[in-house]
PDB file of N, CA, C and O in Angstrom:
ATOM      1  N   UNK A  19       0.826  -1.181   0.000  1.00 61.00           N
ATOM      2  CA  UNK A  19       0.000   0.000   0.000  1.00 61.00           C
ATOM      3  C   UNK A  19       0.871   1.245   0.000  1.00 61.00           C
ATOM      4  O   UNK A  19       1.956   1.241   0.551  1.00 61.00           O
ATOM      5  N   UNK A  20       0.352   2.284  -0.596  1.00 64.00           N
ATOM      6  CA  UNK A  20       1.100   3.525  -0.688  1.00 64.00           C
ATOM      7  C   UNK A  20       1.101   4.254   0.651  1.00 64.00           C
ATOM      8  O   UNK A  20       0.091   4.321   1.336  1.00 64.00           O
ATOM      9  N   UNK A  21       2.251   4.790   1.015  1.00 63.00           N
ATOM     10  CA  UNK A  21       2.361   5.547   2.256  1.00 63.00           C
ATOM     11  C   UNK A  21       1.875   6.973   2.019  1.00 63.00           C
ATOM     12  O   UNK A  21       1.904   7.479   0.896  1.00 63.00           O
ATOM     13  N   UNK A  22       1.430   7.618   3.085  1.00 61.00           N
ATOM     14  CA  UNK A  22       0.992   9.003   2.975  1.00 61.00           C
ATOM     15  C   UNK A  22       2.185   9.886   2.654  1.00 61.00           C
ATOM     16  O   UNK A  22       3.300   9.629   3.093  1.00 61.00           O
ATOM     17  N   UNK A  23       1.929  10.923   1.908  1.00 62.00           N
ATOM     18  CA  UNK A  23       2.986  11.870   1.606  1.00 62.00           C
ATOM     19  C   UNK A  23       3.381  12.605   2.885  1.00 62.00           C
ATOM     20  O   UNK A  23       2.552  12.866   3.744  1.00 62.00           O
ATOM     21  N   UNK A  24       4.635  12.956   2.984  1.00 60.00           N
ATOM     22  CA  UNK A  24       5.104  13.631   4.184  1.00 60.00           C
ATOM     23  C   UNK A  24       4.485  15.015   4.331  1.00 60.00           C
ATOM     24  O   UNK A  24       4.289  15.486   5.439  1.00 60.00           O
ATOM     25  N   UNK A  25       4.162  15.672   3.222  1.00 60.00           N
ATOM     26  CA  UNK A  25       3.558  16.992   3.331  1.00 60.00           C
ATOM     27  C   UNK A  25       2.152  16.906   3.900  1.00 60.00           C
ATOM     28  O   UNK A  25       1.732  17.777   4.641  1.00 60.00           O
ATOM     29  N   UNK A  26       1.412  15.863   3.570  1.00 60.00           N
ATOM     30  CA  UNK A  26       0.069  15.714   4.114  1.00 60.00           C
ATOM     31  C   UNK A  26       0.121  15.376   5.594  1.00 60.00           C
ATOM     32  O   UNK A  26      -0.693  15.852   6.369  1.00 60.00           O
ATOM     33  N   UNK A  27       1.061  14.556   5.999  1.00 61.00           N
ATOM     34  CA  UNK A  27       1.155  14.143   7.389  1.00 61.00           C
ATOM     35  C   UNK A  27       1.651  15.284   8.276  1.00 61.00           C
ATOM     36  O   UNK A  27       1.363  15.314   9.459  1.00 61.00           O
ATOM     37  N   UNK A  28       2.375  16.229   7.702  1.00 74.00           N
ATOM     38  CA  UNK A  28       2.978  17.295   8.492  1.00 74.00           C
ATOM     39  C   UNK A  28       2.136  18.565   8.513  1.00 74.00           C
ATOM     40  O   UNK A  28       2.593  19.582   9.016  1.00 74.00           O
ATOM     41  N   UNK A  29       0.911  18.534   8.003  1.00 91.00           N
ATOM     42  CA  UNK A  29       0.082  19.739   8.002  1.00 91.00           C
ATOM     43  C   UNK A  29      -0.297  20.115   9.420  1.00 91.00           C
ATOM     44  O   UNK A  29      -0.702  19.279  10.216  1.00 91.00           O
ATOM     45  N   UNK A  30      -0.169  21.385   9.696  1.00 96.00           N
ATOM     46  CA  UNK A  30      -0.523  21.887  11.015  1.00 96.00           C
ATOM     47  C   UNK A  30      -1.986  22.319  11.007  1.00 96.00           C
ATOM     48  O   UNK A  30      -2.470  22.863  10.016  1.00 96.00           O
ATOM     49  N   UNK A  31      -2.653  22.084  12.108  1.00 98.00           N
ATOM     50  CA  UNK A  31      -4.031  22.515  12.254  1.00 98.00           C
ATOM     51  C   UNK A  31      -4.209  23.200  13.601  1.00 98.00           C
ATOM     52  O   UNK A  31      -3.422  23.000  14.520  1.00 98.00           O
ATOM     53  N   UNK A  32      -5.261  24.002  13.687  1.00 98.00           N
ATOM     54  CA  UNK A  32      -5.633  24.630  14.944  1.00 98.00           C
ATOM     55  C   UNK A  32      -7.104  24.333  15.205  1.00 98.00           C
ATOM     56  O   UNK A  32      -7.891  24.204  14.263  1.00 98.00           O
ATOM     57  N   UNK A  33      -7.446  24.201  16.459  1.00 98.00           N
ATOM     58  CA  UNK A  33      -8.835  23.997  16.856  1.00 98.00           C
ATOM     59  C   UNK A  33      -9.323  25.324  17.433  1.00 98.00           C
ATOM     60  O   UNK A  33      -8.766  25.837  18.408  1.00 98.00           O
ATOM     61  N   UNK A  34     -10.361  25.880  16.808  1.00 98.00           N
ATOM     62  CA  UNK A  34     -10.891  27.179  17.186  1.00 98.00           C
ATOM     63  C   UNK A  34     -12.287  26.990  17.767  1.00 98.00           C
ATOM     64  O   UNK A  34     -13.095  26.255  17.203  1.00 98.00           O
ATOM     65  N   UNK A  35     -12.565  27.671  18.881  1.00 98.00           N
ATOM     66  CA  UNK A  35     -13.859  27.572  19.537  1.00 98.00           C
ATOM     67  C   UNK A  35     -14.464  28.959  19.665  1.00 98.00           C
ATOM     68  O   UNK A  35     -13.784  29.909  20.067  1.00 98.00           O
ATOM     69  N   UNK A  36     -15.755  29.081  19.333  1.00 98.00           N
ATOM     70  CA  UNK A  36     -16.452  30.354  19.491  1.00 98.00           C
ATOM     71  C   UNK A  36     -16.920  30.476  20.933  1.00 98.00           C
ATOM     72  O   UNK A  36     -17.613  29.606  21.446  1.00 98.00           O
ATOM     73  N   UNK A  37     -16.522  31.558  21.612  1.00 98.00           N
ATOM     74  CA  UNK A  37     -16.848  31.737  23.019  1.00 98.00           C
ATOM     75  C   UNK A  37     -17.761  32.936  23.281  1.00 98.00           C
ATOM     76  O   UNK A  37     -18.253  33.093  24.391  1.00 98.00           O
ATOM     77  N   UNK A  38     -17.988  33.759  22.277  1.00 98.00           N
ATOM     78  CA  UNK A  38     -18.888  34.905  22.430  1.00 98.00           C
ATOM     79  C   UNK A  38     -19.822  34.996  21.227  1.00 98.00           C
ATOM     80  O   UNK A  38     -19.491  34.562  20.137  1.00 98.00           O
ATOM     81  N   UNK A  39     -20.953  35.594  21.452  1.00 97.00           N
ATOM     82  CA  UNK A  39     -21.983  35.689  20.428  1.00 97.00           C
ATOM     83  C   UNK A  39     -21.631  36.737  19.370  1.00 97.00           C
ATOM     84  O   UNK A  39     -20.951  37.730  19.654  1.00 97.00           O
ATOM     85  N   UNK A  40     -22.160  36.532  18.185  1.00 95.00           N
ATOM     86  CA  UNK A  40     -21.975  37.496  17.100  1.00 95.00           C
ATOM     87  C   UNK A  40     -23.105  38.521  17.064  1.00 95.00           C
ATOM     88  O   UNK A  40     -23.114  39.399  16.204  1.00 95.00           O
ATOM     89  N   UNK A  41     -24.031  38.430  17.996  1.00 96.00           N
ATOM     90  CA  UNK A  41     -25.141  39.385  18.052  1.00 96.00           C
ATOM     91  C   UNK A  41     -24.610  40.785  18.350  1.00 96.00           C
ATOM     92  O   UNK A  41     -23.683  40.959  19.144  1.00 96.00           O
ATOM     93  N   UNK A  42     -25.185  41.772  17.672  1.00 97.00           N
ATOM     94  CA  UNK A  42     -24.813  43.182  17.826  1.00 97.00           C
ATOM     95  C   UNK A  42     -23.356  43.448  17.475  1.00 97.00           C
ATOM     96  O   UNK A  42     -22.715  44.327  18.041  1.00 97.00           O
ATOM     97  N   UNK A  43     -22.820  42.680  16.565  1.00 97.00           N
ATOM     98  CA  UNK A  43     -21.462  42.888  16.070  1.00 97.00           C
ATOM     99  C   UNK A  43     -21.548  43.386  14.632  1.00 97.00           C
ATOM    100  O   UNK A  43     -22.538  43.135  13.938  1.00 97.00           O
ATOM    101  N   UNK A  44     -20.505  44.034  14.140  1.00 98.00           N
ATOM    102  CA  UNK A  44     -20.506  44.455  12.734  1.00 98.00           C
ATOM    103  C   UNK A  44     -20.627  43.259  11.790  1.00 98.00           C
ATOM    104  O   UNK A  44     -20.199  42.145  12.106  1.00 98.00           O
ATOM    105  N   UNK A  45     -21.222  43.503  10.634  1.00 97.00           N
ATOM    106  CA  UNK A  45     -21.452  42.440   9.647  1.00 97.00           C
ATOM    107  C   UNK A  45     -20.144  41.775   9.220  1.00 97.00           C
ATOM    108  O   UNK A  45     -20.126  40.588   8.916  1.00 97.00           O
ATOM    109  N   UNK A  46     -19.062  42.532   9.209  1.00 98.00           N
ATOM    110  CA  UNK A  46     -17.765  41.974   8.816  1.00 98.00           C
ATOM    111  C   UNK A  46     -17.338  40.872   9.788  1.00 98.00           C
ATOM    112  O   UNK A  46     -16.837  39.831   9.373  1.00 98.00           O
ATOM    113  N   UNK A  47     -17.562  41.083  11.077  1.00 98.00           N
ATOM    114  CA  UNK A  47     -17.177  40.085  12.071  1.00 98.00           C
ATOM    115  C   UNK A  47     -18.063  38.850  11.980  1.00 98.00           C
ATOM    116  O   UNK A  47     -17.583  37.723  12.110  1.00 98.00           O
ATOM    117  N   UNK A  48     -19.353  39.045  11.731  1.00 97.00           N
ATOM    118  CA  UNK A  48     -20.262  37.912  11.552  1.00 97.00           C
ATOM    119  C   UNK A  48     -19.865  37.101  10.325  1.00 97.00           C
ATOM    120  O   UNK A  48     -19.857  35.869  10.360  1.00 97.00           O
ATOM    121  N   UNK A  49     -19.506  37.781   9.260  1.00 98.00           N
ATOM    122  CA  UNK A  49     -19.085  37.092   8.036  1.00 98.00           C
ATOM    123  C   UNK A  49     -17.781  36.332   8.257  1.00 98.00           C
ATOM    124  O   UNK A  49     -17.603  35.237   7.718  1.00 98.00           O
ATOM    125  N   UNK A  50     -16.891  36.870   9.054  1.00 98.00           N
ATOM    126  CA  UNK A  50     -15.638  36.177   9.361  1.00 98.00           C
ATOM    127  C   UNK A  50     -15.911  34.898  10.149  1.00 98.00           C
ATOM    128  O   UNK A  50     -15.304  33.862   9.879  1.00 98.00           O
ATOM    129  N   UNK A  51     -16.824  34.966  11.105  1.00 98.00           N
ATOM    130  CA  UNK A  51     -17.201  33.763  11.855  1.00 98.00           C
ATOM    131  C   UNK A  51     -17.758  32.697  10.923  1.00 98.00           C
ATOM    132  O   UNK A  51     -17.402  31.526  11.007  1.00 98.00           O
ATOM    133  N   UNK A  52     -18.641  33.102  10.022  1.00 97.00           N
ATOM    134  CA  UNK A  52     -19.219  32.151   9.076  1.00 97.00           C
ATOM    135  C   UNK A  52     -18.153  31.583   8.152  1.00 97.00           C
ATOM    136  O   UNK A  52     -18.191  30.415   7.795  1.00 97.00           O
ATOM    137  N   UNK A  53     -17.179  32.399   7.779  1.00 97.00           N
ATOM    138  CA  UNK A  53     -16.086  31.941   6.932  1.00 97.00           C
ATOM    139  C   UNK A  53     -15.226  30.887   7.613  1.00 97.00           C
ATOM    140  O   UNK A  53     -14.665  30.008   6.958  1.00 97.00           O
ATOM    141  N   UNK A  54     -15.151  30.966   8.940  1.00 98.00           N
ATOM    142  CA  UNK A  54     -14.409  29.964   9.704  1.00 98.00           C
ATOM    143  C   UNK A  54     -15.255  28.728  10.008  1.00 98.00           C
ATOM    144  O   UNK A  54     -14.757  27.753  10.548  1.00 98.00           O
ATOM    145  N   UNK A  55     -16.547  28.793   9.685  1.00 97.00           N
ATOM    146  CA  UNK A  55     -17.428  27.662   9.946  1.00 97.00           C
ATOM    147  C   UNK A  55     -18.040  27.691  11.333  1.00 97.00           C
ATOM    148  O   UNK A  55     -18.523  26.675  11.820  1.00 97.00           O
ATOM    149  N   UNK A  56     -18.029  28.848  11.961  1.00 97.00           N
ATOM    150  CA  UNK A  56     -18.600  28.998  13.297  1.00 97.00           C
ATOM    151  C   UNK A  56     -19.834  29.885  13.211  1.00 97.00           C
ATOM    152  O   UNK A  56     -19.826  30.887  12.509  1.00 97.00           O
ATOM    153  N   UNK A  57     -20.902  29.515  13.921  1.00 93.00           N
ATOM    154  CA  UNK A  57     -22.079  30.367  13.928  1.00 93.00           C
ATOM    155  C   UNK A  57     -22.888  30.269  15.209  1.00 93.00           C
ATOM    156  O   UNK A  57     -23.850  30.983  15.386  1.00 93.00           O
ATOM    157  N   UNK A  58     -22.510  29.380  16.118  1.00 95.00           N
ATOM    158  CA  UNK A  58     -23.193  29.275  17.399  1.00 95.00           C
ATOM    159  C   UNK A  58     -22.151  29.125  18.502  1.00 95.00           C
ATOM    160  O   UNK A  58     -21.031  28.671  18.259  1.00 95.00           O
ATOM    161  N   UNK A  59     -22.526  29.498  19.700  1.00 97.00           N
ATOM    162  CA  UNK A  59     -21.602  29.434  20.824  1.00 97.00           C
ATOM    163  C   UNK A  59     -21.126  28.012  21.084  1.00 97.00           C
ATOM    164  O   UNK A  59     -21.870  27.048  20.891  1.00 97.00           O
ATOM    165  N   UNK A  60     -19.906  27.912  21.543  1.00 97.00           N
ATOM    166  CA  UNK A  60     -19.250  26.657  21.937  1.00 97.00           C
ATOM    167  C   UNK A  60     -19.040  25.680  20.784  1.00 97.00           C
ATOM    168  O   UNK A  60     -18.726  24.528  21.022  1.00 97.00           O
ATOM    169  N   UNK A  61     -19.192  26.117  19.559  1.00 97.00           N
ATOM    170  CA  UNK A  61     -18.862  25.266  18.417  1.00 97.00           C
ATOM    171  C   UNK A  61     -17.363  25.297  18.206  1.00 97.00           C
ATOM    172  O   UNK A  61     -16.719  26.323  18.406  1.00 97.00           O
ATOM    173  N   UNK A  62     -16.819  24.173  17.781  1.00 98.00           N
ATOM    174  CA  UNK A  62     -15.387  24.111  17.493  1.00 98.00           C
ATOM    175  C   UNK A  62     -15.184  23.649  16.065  1.00 98.00           C
ATOM    176  O   UNK A  62     -15.998  22.900  15.515  1.00 98.00           O
ATOM    177  N   UNK A  63     -14.092  24.083  15.468  1.00 98.00           N
ATOM    178  CA  UNK A  63     -13.697  23.669  14.135  1.00 98.00           C
ATOM    179  C   UNK A  63     -12.201  23.440  14.123  1.00 98.00           C
ATOM    180  O   UNK A  63     -11.436  24.194  14.725  1.00 98.00           O
ATOM    181  N   UNK A  64     -11.801  22.401  13.424  1.00 97.00           N
ATOM    182  CA  UNK A  64     -10.380  22.151  13.209  1.00 97.00           C
ATOM    183  C   UNK A  64     -10.039  22.695  11.833  1.00 97.00           C
ATOM    184  O   UNK A  64     -10.568  22.236  10.826  1.00 97.00           O
ATOM    185  N   UNK A  65      -9.172  23.690  11.799  1.00 98.00           N
ATOM    186  CA  UNK A  65      -8.843  24.392  10.568  1.00 98.00           C
ATOM    187  C   UNK A  65      -7.354  24.272  10.279  1.00 98.00           C
ATOM    188  O   UNK A  65      -6.534  24.167  11.199  1.00 98.00           O
ATOM    189  N   UNK A  66      -7.005  24.316   8.998  1.00 97.00           N
ATOM    190  CA  UNK A  66      -5.599  24.288   8.602  1.00 97.00           C
ATOM    191  C   UNK A  66      -4.923  25.579   9.060  1.00 97.00           C
ATOM    192  O   UNK A  66      -5.497  26.661   8.969  1.00 97.00           O
ATOM    193  N   UNK A  67      -3.725  25.451   9.573  1.00 97.00           N
ATOM    194  CA  UNK A  67      -2.994  26.597  10.115  1.00 97.00           C
ATOM    195  C   UNK A  67      -2.281  27.327   8.985  1.00 97.00           C
ATOM    196  O   UNK A  67      -1.125  27.056   8.673  1.00 97.00           O
ATOM    197  N   UNK A  68      -2.985  28.268   8.373  1.00 97.00           N
ATOM    198  CA  UNK A  68      -2.425  29.075   7.292  1.00 97.00           C
ATOM    199  C   UNK A  68      -2.457  30.545   7.716  1.00 97.00           C
ATOM    200  O   UNK A  68      -3.192  30.912   8.634  1.00 97.00           O
ATOM    201  N   UNK A  69      -1.686  31.381   7.053  1.00 97.00           N
ATOM    202  CA  UNK A  69      -1.714  32.808   7.399  1.00 97.00           C
ATOM    203  C   UNK A  69      -3.097  33.440   7.246  1.00 97.00           C
ATOM    204  O   UNK A  69      -3.470  34.306   8.045  1.00 97.00           O
ATOM    205  N   UNK A  70      -3.869  33.012   6.261  1.00 97.00           N
ATOM    206  CA  UNK A  70      -5.197  33.596   6.079  1.00 97.00           C
ATOM    207  C   UNK A  70      -6.139  33.213   7.218  1.00 97.00           C
ATOM    208  O   UNK A  70      -6.905  34.052   7.705  1.00 97.00           O
ATOM    209  N   UNK A  71      -6.067  31.974   7.658  1.00 98.00           N
ATOM    210  CA  UNK A  71      -6.906  31.542   8.783  1.00 98.00           C
ATOM    211  C   UNK A  71      -6.466  32.245  10.057  1.00 98.00           C
ATOM    212  O   UNK A  71      -7.299  32.705  10.848  1.00 98.00           O
ATOM    213  N   UNK A  72      -5.171  32.348  10.276  1.00 97.00           N
ATOM    214  CA  UNK A  72      -4.668  33.058  11.454  1.00 97.00           C
ATOM    215  C   UNK A  72      -5.122  34.522  11.451  1.00 97.00           C
ATOM    216  O   UNK A  72      -5.471  35.078  12.495  1.00 97.00           O
ATOM    217  N   UNK A  73      -5.120  35.147  10.276  1.00 98.00           N
ATOM    218  CA  UNK A  73      -5.578  36.531  10.179  1.00 98.00           C
ATOM    219  C   UNK A  73      -7.048  36.670  10.516  1.00 98.00           C
ATOM    220  O   UNK A  73      -7.458  37.625  11.194  1.00 98.00           O
ATOM    221  N   UNK A  74      -7.861  35.703  10.075  1.00 98.00           N
ATOM    222  CA  UNK A  74      -9.288  35.729  10.395  1.00 98.00           C
ATOM    223  C   UNK A  74      -9.497  35.546  11.899  1.00 98.00           C
ATOM    224  O   UNK A  74     -10.328  36.237  12.504  1.00 98.00           O
ATOM    225  N   UNK A  75      -8.753  34.638  12.492  1.00 98.00           N
ATOM    226  CA  UNK A  75      -8.875  34.409  13.934  1.00 98.00           C
ATOM    227  C   UNK A  75      -8.429  35.646  14.704  1.00 98.00           C
ATOM    228  O   UNK A  75      -9.072  36.053  15.679  1.00 98.00           O
ATOM    229  N   UNK A  76      -7.359  36.287  14.276  1.00 98.00           N
ATOM    230  CA  UNK A  76      -6.883  37.498  14.948  1.00 98.00           C
ATOM    231  C   UNK A  76      -7.865  38.649  14.821  1.00 98.00           C
ATOM    232  O   UNK A  76      -7.978  39.477  15.723  1.00 98.00           O
ATOM    233  N   UNK A  77      -8.600  38.705  13.712  1.00 98.00           N
ATOM    234  CA  UNK A  77      -9.559  39.778  13.497  1.00 98.00           C
ATOM    235  C   UNK A  77     -10.749  39.672  14.444  1.00 98.00           C
ATOM    236  O   UNK A  77     -11.369  40.684  14.777  1.00 98.00           O
ATOM    237  N   UNK A  78     -11.068  38.457  14.865  1.00 98.00           N
ATOM    238  CA  UNK A  78     -12.196  38.271  15.777  1.00 98.00           C
ATOM    239  C   UNK A  78     -11.747  37.564  17.054  1.00 98.00           C
ATOM    240  O   UNK A  78     -12.469  36.745  17.620  1.00 98.00           O
ATOM    241  N   UNK A  79     -10.566  37.915  17.525  1.00 97.00           N
ATOM    242  CA  UNK A  79      -9.989  37.240  18.694  1.00 97.00           C
ATOM    243  C   UNK A  79     -10.821  37.449  19.956  1.00 97.00           C
ATOM    244  O   UNK A  79     -10.707  36.665  20.901  1.00 97.00           O
ATOM    245  N   UNK A  80     -11.674  38.480  19.974  1.00 98.00           N
ATOM    246  CA  UNK A  80     -12.536  38.712  21.128  1.00 98.00           C
ATOM    247  C   UNK A  80     -13.766  37.804  21.117  1.00 98.00           C
ATOM    248  O   UNK A  80     -14.488  37.731  22.108  1.00 98.00           O
ATOM    249  N   UNK A  81     -13.993  37.077  20.014  1.00 98.00           N
ATOM    250  CA  UNK A  81     -15.142  36.174  19.898  1.00 98.00           C
ATOM    251  C   UNK A  81     -14.749  34.706  19.938  1.00 98.00           C
ATOM    252  O   UNK A  81     -15.602  33.853  20.197  1.00 98.00           O
ATOM    253  N   UNK A  82     -13.494  34.401  19.636  1.00 98.00           N
ATOM    254  CA  UNK A  82     -13.048  33.008  19.556  1.00 98.00           C
ATOM    255  C   UNK A  82     -11.803  32.798  20.397  1.00 98.00           C
ATOM    256  O   UNK A  82     -11.143  33.755  20.814  1.00 98.00           O
ATOM    257  N   UNK A  83     -11.492  31.527  20.633  1.00 98.00           N
ATOM    258  CA  UNK A  83     -10.272  31.162  21.340  1.00 98.00           C
ATOM    259  C   UNK A  83      -9.670  29.955  20.632  1.00 98.00           C
ATOM    260  O   UNK A  83     -10.394  29.101  20.133  1.00 98.00           O
ATOM    261  N   UNK A  84      -8.340  29.929  20.546  1.00 97.00           N
ATOM    262  CA  UNK A  84      -7.656  28.766  19.979  1.00 97.00           C
ATOM    263  C   UNK A  84      -7.491  27.759  21.100  1.00 97.00           C
ATOM    264  O   UNK A  84      -6.792  28.011  22.079  1.00 97.00           O
ATOM    265  N   UNK A  85      -8.154  26.621  20.937  1.00 97.00           N
ATOM    266  CA  UNK A  85      -8.152  25.595  21.979  1.00 97.00           C
ATOM    267  C   UNK A  85      -6.873  24.770  21.904  1.00 97.00           C
ATOM    268  O   UNK A  85      -6.268  24.469  22.930  1.00 97.00           O
ATOM    269  N   UNK A  86      -6.459  24.422  20.689  1.00 96.00           N
ATOM    270  CA  UNK A  86      -5.336  23.513  20.535  1.00 96.00           C
ATOM    271  C   UNK A  86      -4.637  23.768  19.203  1.00 96.00           C
ATOM    272  O   UNK A  86      -5.281  24.129  18.229  1.00 96.00           O
ATOM    273  N   UNK A  87      -3.338  23.564  19.197  1.00 96.00           N
ATOM    274  CA  UNK A  87      -2.554  23.605  17.968  1.00 96.00           C
ATOM    275  C   UNK A  87      -1.981  22.224  17.756  1.00 96.00           C
ATOM    276  O   UNK A  87      -1.285  21.702  18.616  1.00 96.00           O
ATOM    277  N   UNK A  88      -2.275  21.624  16.611  1.00 93.00           N
ATOM    278  CA  UNK A  88      -1.829  20.264  16.318  1.00 93.00           C
ATOM    279  C   UNK A  88      -0.820  20.272  15.187  1.00 93.00           C
ATOM    280  O   UNK A  88      -0.889  21.073  14.291  1.00 93.00           O
ATOM    281  N   UNK A  89       0.063  19.299  15.220  1.00 88.00           N
ATOM    282  CA  UNK A  89       1.001  19.123  14.124  1.00 88.00           C
ATOM    283  C   UNK A  89       2.279  19.761  14.438  1.00 88.00           C
ATOM    284  O   UNK A  89       3.201  20.056  13.934  1.00 88.00           O
TER     285      UNK A  89
END
């Protein structure tokens, strides 16, 4: 059987959890949450650790928390 490529096995991911509501927030922040796949409190998503994802998380750092960094 073929082994996994080393680049696939070495991908870094982060687990992001929404800890505050998007109610009464600017539309840009709500759209950023939806772009990350979050829309309700206490939801978590495992996302690839890329500069664009990190930038989105930093833009709404008051609404989310990074639970874990993997890889």
